Amino acid sequence: MDVTAIKQRFEIIGTSPLLDRALDIAAQVAATDLSVLVTGETGVGKEFIPKIIHTNSVRKHGHYFAVNCGAIPEGTIDSELFGHLKGSFTGAHEDRKGYFEVADGGTLFLDEVAELPLSTQVRLLRALETGEFIRVGSSKVQKTDVRVIAATNVNLSHAIKSGKFREDLYYRLNTVPILVPPLRERPQDIHLLFRKFAADFAEKYKMPVIRLAEDAQNMLEHYRWPGNIRQLKNVAEQLSVLEQTRLVTAQALARYLPADSPLHLPVVYGPEKKAGDDFLSERDILYKILFQLRAEMDELKQQLRNMTDHEPLGGHPQGTMLAHPAEEPVAADEVTEGELLPLETVEESQDLSLNTLEKELIVKVLQKNKGHRKSTAKELGIAERTLYRKIKEYGIE
Ligand SMILES: Nc1ncnc2c1ncn2[C@@H]1O[C@H](COP(=O)(O)OP(=O)(O)O)[C@@H](O)[C@H]1O
Ligand SMILES: [Mg+2]
């Protein structure tokens, strides 16, 4: 299959040379049995690559499995990948085959490979180098013939430097690197993608297709898209469902683009909005960002608390600097070591005025969503559970 055929077959939109290059390498490497490492930010479309490779390879009639290494608890990952024997750990009631066994003759896609614990990395390296693996609790060496394609959205050389990823495994996986470019590096594709998604959602929701005014198109092309195509798709869906005026202006669009860093606050063009406009104002959007930050902070705090709770007696007292949170699966680029505040400081930072703002915003978004909690939580970017808690806390009707 050439690049055009691939795009057709997988419904991949885009004309960027960077994307074409990634697809072309995938097509070319498919015929070989080489390991491939797909890198790229979240939401760029990494999952297409292993599918393209599998369908274009001699293994196409074999099984294809995608495993998200970040979603499997550390305690069961070895068993998921390599299988286990009955009784090898609590809960192992039956013998079980792992992915390396069931994918024999096929392709295994290891997504978020950087999340694998070091001990699993050792087993993986062995399987890649010799085709040999051992089920958990067994001593029998088994053989398998699996092609592995891995993906990551973190910088593996950083992970190697900090001792979280084995260098030998990195070289073994990275025989052929494929980089899927972020959306902001293919601005010419943004509007194409938007139009495709808008058409899809119009059909799905049986509504007229949403279109972008010129200023909105411009805004779309200059936004940073931290969540890449997944985010663009999501914005297209929200607009398709929520906007009454089907020709969307930049001002309307800005409400759907969260600022991911102070440098990328969405610019709002056009006249000030009219009174009585029942959508969120710019001030509300700022609140919303604040709100999301706070939800993240709450979550972080909870994680810190869990960690200190698990400290053995005589461990760090609460409030000391937690210098090594990195063992926990906190994404490395979210928390930088040394920047963590002592717990008490974090507690104190919850001041009352913030609570008032938060309450106001919840009430407003609840009203907008006619009291529907699921959509309110979604719009606020918090878990439904958290919303329920806050409604109770603030005594909101
Ligand atoms: N070029 C593209 N054309 C159409 N849809 C795309 C494209 N790239 C990504 N998508 C869509 O964007 C979403 C995110 O893609 P995914 O492969 O899950 O991202 P990643 O694995 O890199 O985080 C999916 O719904 C996917 O179908
Ligand atoms: Mg993915």
Short mmCIF file of C-alpha atoms and ligand atoms in Angstrom, two decimals:
data_model
loop_
_atom_site.label_atom_id
_atom_site.label_comp_id
_atom_site.label_asym_id
_atom_site.label_seq_id
_atom_site.Cartn_x
_atom_site.Cartn_y
_atom_site.Cartn_z
CA MET A 1 0.00 0.00 0.00
CA ASP A 2 1.27 3.45 -0.78
CA VAL A 3 0.64 6.44 1.43
CA THR A 4 -2.53 7.47 -0.43
CA ALA A 5 -4.03 4.01 -0.13
CA ILE A 6 -3.13 3.90 3.56
CA LYS A 7 -4.84 7.20 4.21
CA GLN A 8 -7.95 5.97 2.44
CA ARG A 9 -8.04 2.63 4.16
CA PHE A 10 -7.52 4.03 7.68
CA GLU A 11 -9.40 7.30 7.15
CA ILE A 12 -6.31 9.31 7.99
CA ILE A 13 -6.68 12.97 7.11
CA GLY A 14 -3.76 15.25 6.31
CA THR A 15 -1.36 16.37 3.63
CA SER A 16 1.59 17.33 5.78
CA PRO A 17 4.94 15.97 4.53
CA LEU A 18 5.83 15.10 8.13
CA LEU A 19 2.78 12.87 8.44
CA ASP A 20 3.37 11.36 4.99
CA ARG A 21 6.88 10.50 6.02
CA ALA A 22 5.69 8.67 9.14
CA LEU A 23 3.13 6.71 7.11
CA ASP A 24 5.68 5.93 4.44
CA ILE A 25 8.17 4.52 6.92
CA ALA A 26 5.39 2.41 8.43
CA ALA A 27 4.52 1.00 4.99
CA GLN A 28 8.12 0.26 4.17
CA VAL A 29 9.03 -1.38 7.43
CA ALA A 30 5.88 -3.53 7.43
CA ALA A 31 7.40 -6.21 5.22
CA THR A 32 10.32 -6.70 7.59
CA ASP A 33 10.09 -8.08 11.09
CA LEU A 34 11.92 -5.18 12.71
CA SER A 35 10.83 -3.64 16.00
CA VAL A 36 9.37 -0.20 15.69
CA LEU A 37 9.17 2.55 18.28
CA VAL A 38 6.48 5.14 17.65
CA THR A 39 6.94 8.43 19.44
CA GLY A 40 4.77 11.51 19.52
CA GLU A 41 2.71 13.60 21.87
CA THR A 42 -0.61 12.42 23.16
CA GLY A 43 -3.43 12.45 20.62
CA VAL A 44 -1.31 12.66 17.47
CA GLY A 45 -2.54 9.38 16.00
CA LYS A 46 0.17 6.98 17.10
CA GLU A 47 -2.27 4.08 17.15
CA PHE A 48 -2.61 4.07 13.36
CA ILE A 49 1.04 3.13 12.91
CA PRO A 50 1.03 -0.39 14.42
CA LYS A 51 -2.24 -1.16 12.62
CA ILE A 52 -0.76 -0.06 9.31
CA ILE A 53 2.31 -2.17 9.90
CA HIS A 54 0.33 -5.24 10.90
CA THR A 55 -2.08 -5.06 7.95
CA ASN A 56 0.77 -4.65 5.50
CA SER A 57 2.91 -7.44 6.91
CA VAL A 58 3.01 -11.18 6.36
CA ARG A 59 1.46 -11.45 9.81
CA LYS A 60 -1.77 -9.84 8.67
CA HIS A 61 -3.74 -13.05 9.16
CA GLY A 62 -2.28 -13.46 12.63
CA HIS A 63 -3.58 -11.78 15.76
CA TYR A 64 -3.11 -8.12 16.55
CA PHE A 65 -3.25 -7.00 20.16
CA ALA A 66 -2.87 -3.52 21.59
CA VAL A 67 -1.85 -3.36 25.23
CA ASN A 68 -1.81 -0.11 27.14
CA CYS A 69 1.05 -0.65 29.56
CA GLY A 70 0.07 2.42 31.54
CA ALA A 71 -3.39 1.08 32.28
CA ILE A 72 -2.39 -2.26 33.79
CA PRO A 73 -1.54 -2.34 37.50
CA GLU A 74 2.12 -3.10 38.18
CA GLY A 75 1.26 -6.22 40.10
CA THR A 76 -0.42 -7.95 37.17
CA ILE A 77 1.51 -6.70 34.18
CA ASP A 78 3.92 -9.64 34.01
CA SER A 79 1.02 -12.02 34.10
CA GLU A 80 -0.87 -10.06 31.44
CA LEU A 81 2.09 -10.10 29.10
CA PHE A 82 3.60 -13.50 29.80
CA GLY A 83 0.82 -15.49 31.48
CA HIS A 84 0.83 -17.29 34.79
CA LEU A 85 0.33 -20.67 36.41
CA LYS A 86 -2.58 -21.43 38.68
CA GLY A 87 -1.71 -20.61 42.28
CA SER A 88 1.32 -18.47 41.43
CA PHE A 89 -0.23 -15.52 43.28
CA THR A 90 -3.42 -14.71 45.17
CA GLY A 91 -6.24 -14.65 42.68
CA ALA A 92 -4.50 -16.87 40.13
CA HIS A 93 -7.26 -19.48 40.11
CA GLU A 94 -6.50 -20.79 36.64
CA ASP A 95 -3.55 -21.10 34.31
CA ARG A 96 -3.62 -18.15 31.98
CA LYS A 97 -1.93 -17.31 28.72
CA GLY A 98 -0.34 -13.90 28.30
CA TYR A 99 -0.28 -11.66 25.26
CA PHE A 100 3.10 -12.97 24.13
CA GLU A 101 1.60 -16.42 23.93
CA VAL A 102 -1.73 -15.58 22.27
CA ALA A 103 -0.13 -13.19 19.79
CA ASP A 104 2.21 -15.94 18.53
CA GLY A 105 2.53 -15.39 14.79
CA GLY A 106 1.00 -11.93 15.07
CA THR A 107 1.74 -8.42 16.24
CA LEU A 108 1.74 -6.91 19.71
CA PHE A 109 1.39 -3.17 20.18
CA LEU A 110 2.79 -2.01 23.52
CA ASP A 111 1.37 1.45 24.06
CA GLU A 112 2.86 3.73 26.74
CA VAL A 113 5.83 1.40 26.98
CA ALA A 114 7.69 3.80 29.29
CA GLU A 115 5.25 2.83 32.04
CA LEU A 116 6.57 -0.71 32.26
CA PRO A 117 8.23 -1.52 35.57
CA LEU A 118 11.94 -2.31 35.33
CA SER A 119 11.47 -5.98 36.17
CA THR A 120 9.01 -6.34 33.28
CA GLN A 121 11.44 -4.55 31.01
CA VAL A 122 13.95 -7.32 31.68
CA ARG A 123 11.45 -10.00 30.66
CA LEU A 124 10.46 -8.01 27.60
CA LEU A 125 14.05 -7.63 26.45
CA ARG A 126 14.55 -11.36 26.71
CA ALA A 127 11.39 -12.07 24.73
CA LEU A 128 12.49 -9.64 22.04
CA GLU A 129 16.02 -11.00 21.79
CA THR A 130 15.41 -14.73 21.98
CA GLY A 131 11.66 -15.17 21.54
CA GLU A 132 11.71 -16.86 24.93
CA PHE A 133 9.50 -16.14 27.90
CA ILE A 134 8.40 -17.79 31.14
CA ARG A 135 4.93 -17.63 32.65
CA VAL A 136 4.75 -16.17 36.15
CA GLY A 137 5.16 -19.01 38.66
CA SER A 138 6.61 -21.38 36.08
CA SER A 139 10.15 -22.41 35.31
CA LYS A 140 9.43 -23.72 31.85
CA VAL A 141 10.89 -21.61 29.05
CA GLN A 142 8.45 -21.14 26.18
CA LYS A 143 8.98 -19.88 22.65
CA THR A 144 6.93 -17.35 20.76
CA ASP A 145 7.10 -15.45 17.49
CA VAL A 146 5.69 -11.99 18.06
CA ARG A 147 6.47 -8.73 16.35
CA VAL A 148 6.54 -5.92 18.87
CA ILE A 149 5.67 -2.33 18.08
CA ALA A 150 5.95 0.06 20.99
CA ALA A 151 4.78 3.62 21.48
CA THR A 152 5.50 6.36 23.95
CA ASN A 153 4.67 10.00 24.47
CA VAL A 154 7.49 10.58 26.92
CA ASN A 155 11.08 11.29 26.14
CA LEU A 156 12.73 7.93 26.69
CA SER A 157 16.24 9.35 26.91
CA HIS A 158 15.12 11.28 30.00
CA ALA A 159 13.62 8.09 31.39
CA ILE A 160 16.90 6.30 30.74
CA LYS A 161 18.92 9.00 32.48
CA SER A 162 16.71 8.85 35.54
CA GLY A 163 16.98 5.08 35.64
CA LYS A 164 13.36 4.33 34.82
CA PHE A 165 13.94 2.79 31.45
CA ARG A 166 16.59 0.28 30.43
CA GLU A 167 18.91 1.54 27.77
CA ASP A 168 19.41 -1.89 26.20
CA LEU A 169 15.65 -2.28 25.83
CA TYR A 170 15.42 1.16 24.28
CA TYR A 171 17.90 0.26 21.55
CA ARG A 172 16.19 -3.06 20.96
CA LEU A 173 12.75 -1.44 20.58
CA ASN A 174 13.97 1.52 18.62
CA THR A 175 15.35 -0.40 15.64
CA VAL A 176 13.12 1.74 13.47
CA PRO A 177 11.90 5.01 15.01
CA ILE A 178 8.74 6.60 13.69
CA LEU A 179 7.90 10.09 14.84
CA VAL A 180 4.30 11.22 14.53
CA PRO A 181 4.35 15.04 14.42
CA PRO A 182 2.24 17.20 16.74
CA LEU A 183 -0.70 18.99 15.19
CA ARG A 184 0.85 22.44 15.55
CA GLU A 185 3.64 21.33 13.22
CA ARG A 186 1.10 20.56 10.50
CA PRO A 187 -1.11 23.64 10.53
CA GLN A 188 -2.29 22.95 6.99
CA ASP A 189 -4.05 19.82 8.29
CA ILE A 190 -5.96 21.50 11.08
CA HIS A 191 -8.85 22.84 9.08
CA LEU A 192 -9.04 19.70 6.94
CA LEU A 193 -9.36 17.60 10.07
CA PHE A 194 -11.89 19.97 11.55
CA ARG A 195 -14.09 19.76 8.48
CA LYS A 196 -13.96 15.98 8.50
CA PHE A 197 -14.87 15.79 12.18
CA ALA A 198 -17.59 18.44 11.80
CA ALA A 199 -19.16 16.40 8.99
CA ASP A 200 -18.95 13.18 11.03
CA PHE A 201 -20.54 14.75 14.10
CA ALA A 202 -23.25 16.49 12.09
CA GLU A 203 -24.23 13.07 10.82
CA LYS A 204 -23.95 11.46 14.23
CA TYR A 205 -26.09 14.07 15.97
CA LYS A 206 -28.39 14.74 13.00
CA MET A 207 -27.63 18.44 13.00
CA PRO A 208 -26.46 20.85 10.30
CA VAL A 209 -22.69 20.88 9.78
CA ILE A 210 -20.87 23.41 11.89
CA ARG A 211 -18.60 25.80 9.96
CA LEU A 212 -15.89 28.22 10.99
CA ALA A 213 -15.81 31.94 10.28
CA GLU A 214 -12.47 33.20 9.00
CA ASP A 215 -11.34 34.55 12.37
CA ALA A 216 -12.21 31.22 13.97
CA GLN A 217 -10.25 29.34 11.34
CA ASN A 218 -7.33 31.57 12.07
CA MET A 219 -7.60 30.92 15.78
CA LEU A 220 -7.79 27.19 15.21
CA GLU A 221 -4.59 27.31 13.20
CA HIS A 222 -2.68 29.32 15.78
CA TYR A 223 -3.73 27.43 18.84
CA ARG A 224 -1.11 25.14 20.36
CA TRP A 225 -3.23 21.96 20.55
CA PRO A 226 -1.59 20.31 23.54
CA GLY A 227 -4.00 17.40 23.14
CA ASN A 228 -3.47 17.31 19.37
CA ILE A 229 -6.01 15.60 17.13
CA ARG A 230 -7.87 14.01 19.99
CA GLN A 231 -8.48 17.50 21.37
CA LEU A 232 -9.43 18.92 17.99
CA LYS A 233 -11.94 16.12 17.54
CA ASN A 234 -13.32 16.82 20.97
CA VAL A 235 -13.69 20.53 20.25
CA ALA A 236 -15.43 19.75 16.96
CA GLU A 237 -17.83 17.48 18.82
CA GLN A 238 -18.62 20.04 21.51
CA LEU A 239 -19.19 22.78 18.95
CA SER A 240 -21.39 20.47 16.90
CA VAL A 241 -23.56 19.71 19.87
CA LEU A 242 -23.63 23.02 21.71
CA GLU A 243 -23.42 25.93 19.28
CA GLN A 244 -26.77 27.20 18.08
CA THR A 245 -25.20 29.46 15.47
CA ARG A 246 -23.73 27.00 13.03
CA LEU A 247 -21.20 29.52 11.69
CA VAL A 248 -18.78 29.67 14.60
CA THR A 249 -16.86 32.87 15.30
CA ALA A 250 -13.50 33.13 17.04
CA GLN A 251 -15.22 34.53 20.06
CA ALA A 252 -17.45 31.49 20.35
CA LEU A 253 -14.58 29.14 19.58
CA ALA A 254 -12.34 30.59 22.30
CA ARG A 255 -14.65 29.14 24.95
CA TYR A 256 -13.69 25.67 23.86
CA LEU A 257 -9.92 26.15 23.83
CA PRO A 258 -8.42 25.93 27.29
CA ALA A 259 -5.22 27.83 27.84
CA ASP A 260 -2.57 25.20 28.40
CA SER A 261 0.08 27.69 29.44
CA PRO A 262 0.08 31.42 30.09
CA LEU A 263 1.74 31.93 26.75
CA HIS A 264 -1.08 30.33 24.88
CA LEU A 265 -4.18 31.94 26.24
CA PRO A 266 -6.65 31.86 23.41
CA VAL A 267 -6.95 35.33 21.95
CA VAL A 268 -10.49 36.57 21.82
CA TYR A 269 -11.34 38.63 18.78
CA GLY A 270 -14.50 40.47 17.94
CA PRO A 271 -16.94 42.59 19.92
CA GLU A 272 -17.66 42.07 23.58
CA LYS A 273 -20.41 39.63 24.12
CA LYS A 274 -23.95 40.81 24.71
CA ALA A 275 -25.58 40.74 28.10
CA GLY A 276 -27.94 37.83 28.44
CA ASP A 277 -25.67 35.60 26.46
CA ASP A 278 -26.16 32.35 28.28
CA PHE A 279 -22.74 30.92 27.57
CA LEU A 280 -19.66 31.22 29.73
CA SER A 281 -17.86 34.54 29.63
CA GLU A 282 -14.12 34.92 29.35
CA ARG A 283 -13.92 35.49 33.07
CA ASP A 284 -15.70 32.19 33.53
CA ILE A 285 -13.20 30.51 31.28
CA LEU A 286 -10.43 31.76 33.50
CA TYR A 287 -12.27 30.44 36.52
CA LYS A 288 -12.64 27.18 34.74
CA ILE A 289 -8.92 26.93 34.16
CA LEU A 290 -8.32 27.76 37.80
CA PHE A 291 -10.83 25.15 38.71
CA GLN A 292 -9.12 22.47 36.67
CA LEU A 293 -5.77 23.38 38.16
CA ARG A 294 -7.27 23.00 41.53
CA ALA A 295 -8.79 19.62 40.73
CA GLU A 296 -5.34 18.49 39.61
CA MET A 297 -3.85 19.80 42.80
CA ASP A 298 -6.43 17.94 44.87
CA GLU A 299 -5.58 14.77 43.07
CA LEU A 300 -1.88 15.31 43.56
CA LYS A 301 -2.44 15.92 47.23
CA GLN A 302 -4.39 12.71 47.49
CA GLN A 303 -1.53 10.85 45.86
CA LEU A 304 0.95 12.39 48.27
CA ARG A 305 -1.29 11.47 51.15
CA ASN A 306 -1.58 7.88 49.98
CA MET A 307 2.17 7.69 49.78
CA THR A 308 2.74 9.02 53.26
CA ASP A 309 0.01 6.74 54.58
CA HIS A 310 1.97 3.81 53.23
CA GLU A 311 5.23 4.89 54.80
CA PRO A 312 6.38 2.40 57.41
CA LEU A 313 6.41 3.60 61.02
CA GLY A 314 9.28 5.94 61.58
CA GLY A 315 9.17 7.02 57.95
CA HIS A 316 8.88 10.61 56.86
CA PRO A 317 6.54 12.61 59.03
CA GLN A 318 3.74 14.38 57.17
CA GLY A 319 4.82 17.66 55.76
CA THR A 320 8.36 16.75 54.91
CA MET A 321 9.53 17.19 51.38
CA LEU A 322 8.67 14.10 49.38
CA ALA A 323 11.75 13.95 47.31
CA HIS A 324 11.10 10.77 45.37
CA PRO A 325 7.56 10.77 44.12
CA ALA A 326 8.78 9.58 40.76
CA GLU A 327 8.47 5.88 41.67
CA GLU A 328 4.73 6.39 41.48
CA PRO A 329 3.16 6.59 38.06
CA VAL A 330 2.95 10.35 38.03
CA ALA A 331 3.76 11.54 34.53
CA ALA A 332 7.25 12.96 34.64
CA ASP A 333 6.34 16.14 32.83
CA GLU A 334 3.52 16.95 35.23
CA VAL A 335 5.54 17.00 38.39
CA THR A 336 9.13 18.02 38.58
CA GLU A 337 11.11 16.68 41.47
CA GLY A 338 11.99 19.29 44.02
CA GLU A 339 9.07 21.47 43.06
CA LEU A 340 6.66 19.70 45.33
CA LEU A 341 5.38 21.69 48.24
CA PRO A 342 5.27 20.31 51.74
CA LEU A 343 1.79 18.99 52.44
CA GLU A 344 0.89 21.70 54.91
CA THR A 345 1.64 24.48 52.48
CA VAL A 346 -0.58 22.81 49.95
CA GLU A 347 -3.39 22.56 52.51
CA GLU A 348 -3.12 26.22 53.45
CA SER A 349 -3.32 27.40 49.90
CA GLN A 350 -7.01 26.55 49.76
CA ASP A 351 -8.31 29.94 50.57
CA LEU A 352 -11.88 30.99 51.00
CA SER A 353 -12.22 33.30 48.04
CA LEU A 354 -11.25 30.48 45.77
CA ASN A 355 -14.04 28.43 47.31
CA THR A 356 -16.52 31.18 46.56
CA LEU A 357 -15.41 31.38 42.94
CA GLU A 358 -15.57 27.65 42.66
CA LYS A 359 -19.07 27.49 44.07
CA GLU A 360 -20.25 30.25 41.74
CA LEU A 361 -18.85 28.48 38.75
CA ILE A 362 -20.38 25.13 39.67
CA VAL A 363 -23.78 26.75 40.08
CA LYS A 364 -23.44 28.48 36.75
CA VAL A 365 -22.38 25.43 34.81
CA LEU A 366 -25.05 23.35 36.51
CA GLN A 367 -27.65 25.88 35.42
CA LYS A 368 -26.30 25.89 31.92
CA ASN A 369 -26.57 22.13 31.83
CA LYS A 370 -30.04 22.21 33.38
CA GLY A 371 -28.84 20.43 36.48
CA HIS A 372 -27.40 17.53 34.51
CA ARG A 373 -24.42 16.44 36.57
CA LYS A 374 -22.63 14.26 34.12
CA SER A 375 -22.36 16.98 31.49
CA THR A 376 -21.54 19.57 34.15
CA ALA A 377 -18.62 17.49 35.41
CA LYS A 378 -17.46 16.96 31.85
CA GLU A 379 -17.58 20.65 31.07
CA LEU A 380 -15.71 21.50 34.24
CA GLY A 381 -13.14 18.88 33.48
CA ILE A 382 -13.57 17.11 36.80
CA ALA A 383 -14.73 13.65 37.77
CA GLU A 384 -18.44 13.22 38.45
CA ARG A 385 -17.48 11.91 41.86
CA THR A 386 -15.64 15.15 42.60
CA LEU A 387 -18.62 17.19 41.45
CA TYR A 388 -20.96 15.32 43.80
CA ARG A 389 -18.57 15.90 46.66
CA LYS A 390 -18.35 19.62 45.93
CA ILE A 391 -22.11 19.99 45.55
CA LYS A 392 -22.47 18.45 48.97
CA GLU A 393 -19.62 20.46 50.47
CA TYR A 394 -21.01 23.77 49.27
CA GLY A 395 -24.61 22.81 49.93
CA ILE A 396 -25.64 23.54 46.35
CA GLU A 397 -29.26 22.75 45.54
N1 LIG B 1 -4.60 12.09 10.74
C1 LIG B 1 -5.73 11.76 11.36
N2 LIG B 1 -6.91 11.76 10.68
C2 LIG B 1 -8.06 11.46 11.31
N3 LIG B 1 -8.16 11.16 12.60
C3 LIG B 1 -7.03 11.12 13.33
C4 LIG B 1 -5.76 11.42 12.75
N4 LIG B 1 -4.82 11.32 13.72
C5 LIG B 1 -5.46 10.99 14.83
N5 LIG B 1 -6.79 10.86 14.62
C6 LIG B 1 -7.81 10.55 15.63
O1 LIG B 1 -7.41 11.21 16.82
C7 LIG B 1 -7.65 10.40 17.96
C8 LIG B 1 -6.37 10.17 18.73
O2 LIG B 1 -5.53 9.29 18.02
P1 LIG B 1 -4.65 8.17 18.78
O3 LIG B 1 -4.03 7.31 17.77
O4 LIG B 1 -5.48 7.51 19.83
O5 LIG B 1 -3.56 9.12 19.47
P2 LIG B 1 -2.31 8.72 20.37
O6 LIG B 1 -2.29 7.22 20.48
O7 LIG B 1 -1.13 9.28 19.65
O8 LIG B 1 -2.54 9.39 21.69
C9 LIG B 1 -8.29 9.12 17.43
O9 LIG B 1 -9.70 9.28 17.53
C10 LIG B 1 -7.85 9.08 16.00
O10 LIG B 1 -8.77 8.39 15.21
MG MG B 2 -2.80 6.25 22.35
#
